[in-house]
Amino acid sequence: MVQPSPLDMTNMWTVVVGGPKNGRTYGTEVLQSSSSPSLFPSSSSTLQTMEEMKAMKKQIVELTQKCAANDAKFAKFEELVKKHMPQVFHSEEDSESDDN
């Protein structure tokens, strides 16, 4: 099977979506230029994007771990407050039941 080039793919997509209108191919959010269609990224921008995605995934993992640690700290703090200041929780529960 023959794989179309990125230029051919861009041209086909432009035709499928109804052609360029005012310099924009609707459905792609890409400005079309007659000299260099940019629907498909170059390999260098793809590599940069992959590196950015790896960095974002790492940051997500780190932030998720921080959130879990903070949740555990908050749960301990909440238990201490319940133990030493039970009236705070009873008054909140009472006000919640009054609202219903």
XYZ file of C-alpha atoms in Angstrom:
100
model
C 0.000 0.000 0.000
C 1.338 3.430 -0.910
C 1.469 5.975 1.898
C 0.522 9.511 0.774
C 2.953 12.292 1.601
C 2.054 14.912 4.212
C 1.485 17.392 1.367
C -0.942 14.970 -0.328
C -2.704 14.335 3.001
C -3.088 18.076 3.593
C -4.420 18.608 0.086
C -6.878 15.720 0.462
C -8.067 17.036 3.827
C -8.486 20.515 2.375
C -10.675 19.100 -0.403
C -12.689 16.918 2.000
C -13.514 19.811 4.337
C -14.599 22.026 1.478
C -11.439 23.850 0.480
C -9.620 26.744 2.074
C -11.832 29.650 3.087
C -10.183 32.972 3.804
C -6.847 31.224 4.217
C -8.176 28.771 6.837
C -9.115 25.163 6.297
C -12.095 24.601 8.525
C -11.875 21.535 10.712
C -8.106 21.741 11.061
C -7.641 25.160 12.692
C -4.596 25.466 10.443
C -3.905 28.418 8.211
C -3.143 27.139 4.747
C -0.398 28.617 2.650
C 0.111 27.652 -0.939
C 3.833 27.120 -0.378
C 3.951 25.146 2.847
C 0.887 23.470 4.298
C 1.374 22.792 7.989
C -1.328 20.249 8.802
C 1.303 17.635 9.664
C 4.163 18.596 11.951
C 7.771 18.140 10.955
C 9.800 15.401 12.614
C 11.735 17.938 14.692
C 8.541 19.492 16.062
C 7.167 15.990 16.699
C 10.297 15.144 18.690
C 9.987 18.372 20.664
C 6.324 17.630 21.325
C 7.171 14.121 22.524
C 9.789 15.523 24.900
C 7.297 18.080 26.195
C 4.732 15.315 26.738
C 7.271 13.242 28.693
C 8.055 16.273 30.863
C 4.345 16.924 31.426
C 3.713 13.273 32.333
C 6.571 13.428 34.839
C 5.143 16.624 36.305
C 1.683 15.027 36.544
C 3.141 12.079 38.460
C 4.988 14.418 40.836
C 1.913 16.584 41.420
C -0.271 13.515 41.951
C 2.178 12.261 44.585
C 2.188 15.680 46.290
C -1.614 15.717 46.298
C -1.732 12.241 47.845
C 0.751 13.312 50.526
C -1.270 16.457 51.237
C -4.490 14.420 51.412
C -2.864 12.139 53.997
C -1.651 15.138 56.012
C -5.096 16.704 55.893
C -6.748 13.467 57.022
C -4.395 13.324 60.036
C -5.100 16.976 60.818
C -8.841 16.390 60.546
C -8.617 13.457 62.975
C -6.727 15.641 65.461
C -9.353 18.355 65.218
C -12.147 15.805 65.659
C -10.385 14.401 68.712
C -9.595 17.720 70.411
C -12.422 19.919 69.114
C -15.427 17.652 68.470
C -17.836 20.574 68.826
C -16.553 21.996 65.524
C -17.719 18.925 63.650
C -21.009 18.591 65.549
C -21.966 22.177 64.804
C -21.164 21.670 61.090
C -23.266 18.492 60.987
C -26.129 20.275 62.777
C -26.073 23.169 60.334
C -26.014 20.773 57.387
C -29.051 18.886 58.697
C -30.841 22.217 59.296
C -30.256 23.164 55.649
C -32.092 20.022 54.442
